[in-house]
Short mmCIF file of C-alpha atoms in Angstrom, two decimals:
data_model
loop_
_atom_site.label_atom_id
_atom_site.label_comp_id
_atom_site.label_asym_id
_atom_site.label_seq_id
_atom_site.Cartn_x
_atom_site.Cartn_y
_atom_site.Cartn_z
CA UNK A 1 -33.57 -36.67 66.82
CA UNK A 2 -33.92 -39.43 63.20
CA UNK A 3 -29.82 -40.23 61.58
CA UNK A 4 -29.34 -38.70 57.34
CA UNK A 5 -29.23 -42.20 57.00
CA UNK A 6 -32.53 -44.20 58.55
CA UNK A 7 -34.76 -46.08 55.93
CA UNK A 8 -37.27 -44.16 54.48
CA UNK A 9 -39.61 -46.35 52.33
CA UNK A 10 -36.95 -49.56 52.25
CA UNK A 11 -34.15 -46.71 51.70
CA UNK A 12 -31.36 -45.10 52.90
CA UNK A 13 -31.38 -41.27 51.96
CA UNK A 14 -27.51 -41.76 51.08
CA UNK A 15 -28.78 -44.54 48.58
CA UNK A 16 -30.49 -42.32 47.07
CA UNK A 17 -28.65 -39.31 46.54
CA UNK A 18 -26.27 -41.87 45.59
CA UNK A 19 -28.75 -43.08 42.73
CA UNK A 20 -29.09 -39.63 41.04
CA UNK A 21 -25.82 -38.67 41.79
CA UNK A 22 -25.31 -42.36 39.36
CA UNK A 23 -28.46 -40.91 37.16
CA UNK A 24 -26.70 -37.77 36.54
CA UNK A 25 -23.19 -38.54 35.74
CA UNK A 26 -24.90 -41.63 33.07
CA UNK A 27 -27.30 -38.15 31.31
CA UNK A 28 -23.94 -36.62 31.19
CA UNK A 29 -21.77 -39.05 29.71
CA UNK A 30 -24.86 -40.07 27.04
CA UNK A 31 -24.53 -36.42 26.12
CA UNK A 32 -20.74 -36.34 25.91
CA UNK A 33 -20.41 -39.58 23.43
CA UNK A 34 -23.23 -37.88 20.72
CA UNK A 35 -21.09 -33.68 21.05
CA UNK A 36 -18.12 -36.70 20.42
CA UNK A 37 -20.11 -38.28 17.59
CA UNK A 38 -21.53 -34.75 16.61
CA UNK A 39 -18.08 -33.00 16.05
CA UNK A 40 -15.53 -35.98 15.12
CA UNK A 41 -18.40 -36.25 12.22
CA UNK A 42 -18.59 -32.60 11.97
CA UNK A 43 -14.27 -32.46 11.35
CA UNK A 44 -14.97 -35.57 8.64
CA UNK A 45 -15.82 -33.40 6.00
CA UNK A 46 -15.01 -30.11 4.45
CA UNK A 47 -19.08 -29.34 3.73
CA UNK A 48 -19.63 -28.87 7.02
CA UNK A 49 -15.96 -26.73 8.01
CA UNK A 50 -16.84 -24.23 5.43
CA UNK A 51 -20.51 -24.14 6.13
CA UNK A 52 -21.28 -20.98 8.49
CA UNK A 53 -25.07 -22.87 9.99
CA UNK A 54 -22.41 -25.91 10.73
CA UNK A 55 -19.44 -23.82 12.35
CA UNK A 56 -22.27 -22.30 14.91
CA UNK A 57 -23.28 -25.52 15.09
CA UNK A 58 -20.00 -26.34 16.18
CA UNK A 59 -19.02 -24.02 17.83
CA UNK A 60 -22.47 -24.45 20.65
CA UNK A 61 -21.23 -28.56 20.92
CA UNK A 62 -18.56 -27.34 21.98
CA UNK A 63 -18.41 -24.88 24.14
CA UNK A 64 -22.09 -27.24 25.80
CA UNK A 65 -19.40 -30.38 26.17
CA UNK A 66 -17.30 -27.54 28.17
CA UNK A 67 -19.41 -27.18 30.08
CA UNK A 68 -21.34 -30.00 31.25
CA UNK A 69 -17.37 -31.26 32.37
CA UNK A 70 -17.06 -28.70 34.33
CA UNK A 71 -20.32 -28.21 35.61
CA UNK A 72 -20.53 -32.21 36.80
CA UNK A 73 -17.09 -31.22 38.28
CA UNK A 74 -18.55 -28.52 40.89
CA UNK A 75 -21.32 -30.56 41.16
CA UNK A 76 -19.48 -34.19 42.52
CA UNK A 77 -16.59 -31.74 44.90
CA UNK A 78 -20.08 -29.86 46.13
CA UNK A 79 -21.83 -33.47 47.07
CA UNK A 80 -18.73 -34.83 48.21
CA UNK A 81 -17.83 -31.74 50.02
CA UNK A 82 -14.35 -31.67 48.29
CA UNK A 83 -12.80 -27.84 48.83
CA UNK A 84 -10.26 -26.31 45.91
CA UNK A 85 -8.04 -23.33 45.92
CA UNK A 86 -9.11 -19.56 45.13
CA UNK A 87 -7.36 -19.86 41.26
CA UNK A 88 -8.04 -23.18 40.90
CA UNK A 89 -11.52 -21.78 40.94
CA UNK A 90 -11.18 -18.71 39.06
CA UNK A 91 -9.94 -20.28 36.59
CA UNK A 92 -13.29 -22.68 36.53
CA UNK A 93 -15.51 -18.98 37.46
CA UNK A 94 -13.88 -17.44 34.05
CA UNK A 95 -14.26 -20.38 31.79
CA UNK A 96 -17.67 -21.44 32.85
CA UNK A 97 -19.16 -18.31 33.13
CA UNK A 98 -17.48 -16.88 29.02
CA UNK A 99 -19.36 -20.06 27.90
CA UNK A 100 -22.50 -19.72 29.28
CA UNK A 101 -22.93 -16.91 27.60
CA UNK A 102 -21.53 -18.31 24.27
CA UNK A 103 -24.28 -20.85 23.76
CA UNK A 104 -26.94 -18.89 23.81
CA UNK A 105 -24.86 -15.99 22.08
CA UNK A 106 -24.54 -18.55 19.60
CA UNK A 107 -27.88 -19.21 19.01
CA UNK A 108 -28.42 -15.81 18.31
CA UNK A 109 -26.19 -15.78 15.53
CA UNK A 110 -27.68 -19.00 14.70
CA UNK A 111 -30.85 -17.75 13.76
CA UNK A 112 -29.87 -14.86 12.11
CA UNK A 113 -28.67 -16.83 9.28
CA UNK A 114 -31.19 -18.34 9.70
CA UNK A 115 -33.01 -15.12 8.79
CA UNK A 116 -30.27 -14.23 5.86
CA UNK A 117 -30.78 -17.83 4.08
CA UNK A 118 -34.38 -17.10 3.76
CA UNK A 119 -34.55 -13.86 3.84
CA UNK A 120 -32.31 -12.67 1.68
CA UNK A 121 -30.62 -15.39 0.40
CA UNK A 122 -29.22 -14.26 -3.06
CA UNK A 123 -26.58 -12.36 -0.25
CA UNK A 124 -26.72 -15.08 1.63
CA UNK A 125 -23.03 -16.75 0.12
CA UNK A 126 -21.76 -13.46 0.54
CA UNK A 127 -22.83 -12.24 4.19
CA UNK A 128 -21.99 -16.21 5.49
CA UNK A 129 -18.89 -17.43 4.13
CA UNK A 130 -16.47 -19.16 6.68
CA UNK A 131 -14.90 -16.24 6.88
CA UNK A 132 -17.28 -14.52 8.40
CA UNK A 133 -17.70 -17.79 10.43
CA UNK A 134 -14.81 -16.89 11.90
CA UNK A 135 -15.39 -13.63 12.90
CA UNK A 136 -18.99 -14.25 14.42
CA UNK A 137 -16.67 -16.70 16.56
CA UNK A 138 -15.08 -14.33 18.00
CA UNK A 139 -17.66 -11.89 18.09
CA UNK A 140 -19.54 -13.68 20.55
CA UNK A 141 -16.22 -14.52 22.17
CA UNK A 142 -15.98 -11.47 22.86
CA UNK A 143 -19.04 -10.74 23.70
CA UNK A 144 -19.80 -13.14 26.05
CA UNK A 145 -16.58 -12.62 27.94
CA UNK A 146 -18.39 -9.08 28.89
CA UNK A 147 -20.04 -10.15 31.72
CA UNK A 148 -17.49 -12.30 32.77
CA UNK A 149 -15.24 -8.78 32.58
CA UNK A 150 -17.22 -6.81 34.87
CA UNK A 151 -17.92 -8.61 37.96
CA UNK A 152 -14.68 -9.99 38.60
CA UNK A 153 -13.03 -6.62 37.38
CA UNK A 154 -15.39 -4.92 40.91
CA UNK A 155 -14.55 -8.99 43.08
CA UNK A 156 -10.17 -7.92 41.63
CA UNK A 157 -10.34 -4.90 43.06
CA UNK A 158 -12.59 -6.02 46.21
CA UNK A 159 -11.02 -8.24 47.43
CA UNK A 160 -7.82 -8.56 50.19
CA UNK A 161 -4.94 -10.88 48.88
CA UNK A 162 -5.21 -13.40 51.56
CA UNK A 163 -8.84 -14.53 49.68
CA UNK A 164 -6.50 -16.34 46.75
CA UNK A 165 -4.81 -18.25 49.76
CA UNK A 166 -7.52 -19.92 50.52
CA UNK A 167 -9.68 -22.90 49.96
CA UNK A 168 -13.32 -23.21 49.88
CA UNK A 169 -16.32 -24.61 48.42
CA UNK A 170 -16.29 -23.37 44.16
CA UNK A 171 -19.31 -21.35 43.36
CA UNK A 172 -20.70 -18.63 42.05
CA UNK A 173 -21.24 -16.42 45.31
CA UNK A 174 -18.08 -16.27 46.23
CA UNK A 175 -17.38 -13.76 43.47
CA UNK A 176 -20.61 -11.44 44.45
CA UNK A 177 -18.88 -9.81 48.12
CA UNK A 178 -21.66 -6.73 48.55
CA UNK A 179 -25.41 -6.33 47.62
CA UNK A 180 -25.22 -4.45 44.96
CA UNK A 181 -22.35 -6.62 43.52
CA UNK A 182 -25.19 -9.29 42.94
CA UNK A 183 -27.33 -6.00 41.22
CA UNK A 184 -25.80 -5.65 38.59
CA UNK A 185 -24.85 -8.83 37.95
CA UNK A 186 -29.08 -9.28 37.70
CA UNK A 187 -29.16 -6.09 35.39
CA UNK A 188 -26.27 -7.13 32.21
CA UNK A 189 -27.95 -11.16 32.43
CA UNK A 190 -31.38 -9.47 31.97
CA UNK A 191 -29.96 -7.10 29.80
CA UNK A 192 -28.59 -10.24 27.39
CA UNK A 193 -31.89 -11.92 27.76
CA UNK A 194 -34.29 -8.94 25.81
CA UNK A 195 -31.03 -8.36 23.39
CA UNK A 196 -31.24 -11.82 22.38
CA UNK A 197 -34.56 -12.87 22.09
CA UNK A 198 -35.67 -8.97 20.91
CA UNK A 199 -33.16 -10.74 18.43
CA UNK A 200 -35.15 -13.95 17.54
CA UNK A 201 -38.15 -12.64 17.26
CA UNK A 202 -37.78 -10.47 15.28
CA UNK A 203 -36.32 -13.04 13.35
CA UNK A 204 -38.78 -15.08 13.90
CA UNK A 205 -41.59 -12.28 12.46
CA UNK A 206 -39.54 -12.07 8.72
CA UNK A 207 -38.87 -15.39 8.71
CA UNK A 208 -42.41 -16.37 9.15
CA UNK A 209 -43.82 -14.03 6.10
CA UNK A 210 -41.97 -15.47 4.20
CA UNK A 211 -43.14 -18.54 4.83
CA UNK A 212 -46.97 -17.13 4.19
CA UNK A 213 -46.00 -15.40 1.21
CA UNK A 214 -43.06 -18.71 -0.30
CA UNK A 215 -45.57 -21.57 -2.80
CA UNK A 216 -44.26 -25.07 -3.58
CA UNK A 217 -41.35 -26.16 -2.40
CA UNK A 218 -39.92 -22.54 -1.17
CA UNK A 219 -43.25 -22.73 1.22
CA UNK A 220 -42.27 -26.45 3.44
CA UNK A 221 -38.52 -25.87 3.46
CA UNK A 222 -39.70 -22.09 4.91
CA UNK A 223 -41.91 -23.44 7.04
CA UNK A 224 -39.06 -26.41 8.08
CA UNK A 225 -36.90 -23.64 8.53
CA UNK A 226 -39.61 -21.66 10.55
CA UNK A 227 -39.83 -24.97 12.89
CA UNK A 228 -35.62 -24.95 13.83
CA UNK A 229 -35.45 -21.20 14.24
CA UNK A 230 -38.91 -21.49 17.01
CA UNK A 231 -37.11 -24.42 18.58
CA UNK A 232 -33.74 -22.80 18.51
CA UNK A 233 -36.32 -19.83 20.58
CA UNK A 234 -37.20 -22.31 23.51
CA UNK A 235 -33.11 -23.85 23.92
CA UNK A 236 -32.29 -19.95 24.39
CA UNK A 237 -35.22 -19.57 26.54
CA UNK A 238 -33.69 -22.47 28.40
CA UNK A 239 -29.91 -20.68 28.23
CA UNK A 240 -31.15 -17.72 29.28
CA UNK A 241 -33.22 -19.25 32.36
CA UNK A 242 -30.27 -21.14 33.39
CA UNK A 243 -28.51 -16.91 34.00
CA UNK A 244 -31.47 -16.57 37.21
CA UNK A 245 -30.22 -19.47 38.37
CA UNK A 246 -27.51 -17.85 41.24
CA UNK A 247 -29.86 -15.43 42.16
CA UNK A 248 -32.83 -17.26 42.78
CA UNK A 249 -30.70 -20.35 44.47
CA UNK A 250 -29.53 -18.31 46.45
CA UNK A 251 -33.35 -17.02 47.97
CA UNK A 252 -34.41 -20.01 48.82
CA UNK A 253 -30.80 -21.59 50.70
CA UNK A 254 -31.74 -18.65 53.09
CA UNK A 255 -35.17 -20.55 53.35
CA UNK A 256 -34.62 -23.78 53.34
CA UNK A 257 -31.66 -25.71 53.06
CA UNK A 258 -32.83 -28.65 51.65
CA UNK A 259 -35.27 -27.35 49.37
CA UNK A 260 -31.89 -25.56 48.64
CA UNK A 261 -30.35 -28.85 47.52
CA UNK A 262 -33.55 -30.46 45.14
CA UNK A 263 -33.78 -26.41 43.61
CA UNK A 264 -30.16 -27.45 42.83
CA UNK A 265 -30.86 -30.56 41.65
CA UNK A 266 -33.87 -29.84 39.29
CA UNK A 267 -32.26 -26.60 38.26
CA UNK A 268 -29.53 -28.61 37.06
CA UNK A 269 -31.37 -31.25 34.74
CA UNK A 270 -33.58 -28.64 33.21
CA UNK A 271 -31.76 -26.14 32.67
CA UNK A 272 -27.85 -27.29 32.30
CA UNK A 273 -28.94 -30.51 30.72
CA UNK A 274 -32.57 -30.55 28.76
CA UNK A 275 -31.35 -27.27 26.64
CA UNK A 276 -27.41 -28.60 25.83
CA UNK A 277 -29.32 -32.02 24.61
CA UNK A 278 -31.53 -29.80 21.88
CA UNK A 279 -28.04 -29.24 20.11
CA UNK A 280 -28.13 -32.76 19.18
CA UNK A 281 -31.85 -32.91 17.92
CA UNK A 282 -32.08 -30.17 16.21
CA UNK A 283 -28.93 -30.45 13.59
CA UNK A 284 -27.90 -33.97 14.38
CA UNK A 285 -31.21 -35.13 13.79
CA UNK A 286 -33.35 -32.98 11.98
CA UNK A 287 -30.69 -31.17 9.62
CA UNK A 288 -31.09 -34.34 6.63
CA UNK A 289 -27.33 -33.85 5.23
CA UNK A 290 -25.73 -33.76 8.97
CA UNK A 291 -28.20 -37.05 10.05
CA UNK A 292 -27.28 -38.76 7.43
CA UNK A 293 -22.78 -38.33 7.17
CA UNK A 294 -23.32 -38.86 11.46
CA UNK A 295 -25.19 -42.51 10.40
CA UNK A 296 -22.19 -43.17 7.77
CA UNK A 297 -20.07 -42.54 10.16
CA UNK A 298 -21.03 -44.55 13.14
CA UNK A 299 -21.94 -47.08 11.10
CA UNK A 300 -18.26 -47.00 9.93
CA UNK A 301 -19.02 -47.32 6.77
CA UNK A 302 -20.88 -51.15 7.14
CA UNK A 303 -24.76 -49.89 5.23
CA UNK A 304 -23.71 -48.72 1.74
CA UNK A 305 -27.08 -46.74 1.58
CA UNK A 306 -26.52 -44.98 -1.78
CA UNK A 307 -28.14 -41.82 -0.13
CA UNK A 308 -25.84 -41.60 2.73
CA UNK A 309 -22.81 -42.29 -0.24
CA UNK A 310 -24.38 -39.36 -2.31
CA UNK A 311 -24.87 -36.88 0.24
CA UNK A 312 -21.41 -38.03 2.22
CA UNK A 313 -18.45 -38.62 -0.17
#
């Protein structure tokens, strides 16, 4: 039987895997640096943290950054076959399962905010104040915690006390003790998927009607906001598909282990990294006010552009 470290096309399999890990770390470091710059910009001006749209944006950045850090830590532990005590794994699972839902629920709330801004402009100041944003974040975390509570409640009632003292590789599969638990978790995820996508489609249709009937500068602004909703819908789709990853990967694991590893790497890049680089694109770059502020602070104020100074200061 051939050794795993045998040369394949001039380099060993271990070298290839090591390069993949290094590339992953490079991407994650880049995304975290971008997110840190955006979060810093958010807190530098009171205009941003008194506006609902930017408060929700900052919530997605914090959620995405936390998910990237934790999933990367689990990825490294899995790659090097590290184990951890189950009590620590449970804590990581609680945080991850919460914030994996926080991002798509927040994206849905941001879409609703755009719907109010375009279709109900006279009530936007009343419904989308900074006070409403704080209430929205509490509601978002409450809704996002429901699936985690369901899974863990069943798990705690089924697991033996000796389980918590064991050491094992940390993954979501260890919390699924029975087949029906997996079906229940899948049903909860699909229910959330359905509700959030119905909301996105409803807002899209309403905003599109307003965009078609608008004229002049209002028409241009409405179509720009409509494109933002489309981008957010695509981002939400990627975030929601990742909720199905554990079920897809579990099925593939029983077919072929090497295919399972490749699929897991693919899912990690396309469904965990990709959606989280769209948030900086949608608001950090496409939003002119935020982009000018970001540019000003990243360059430490050395570029004395009059437009930047007027918008930021």
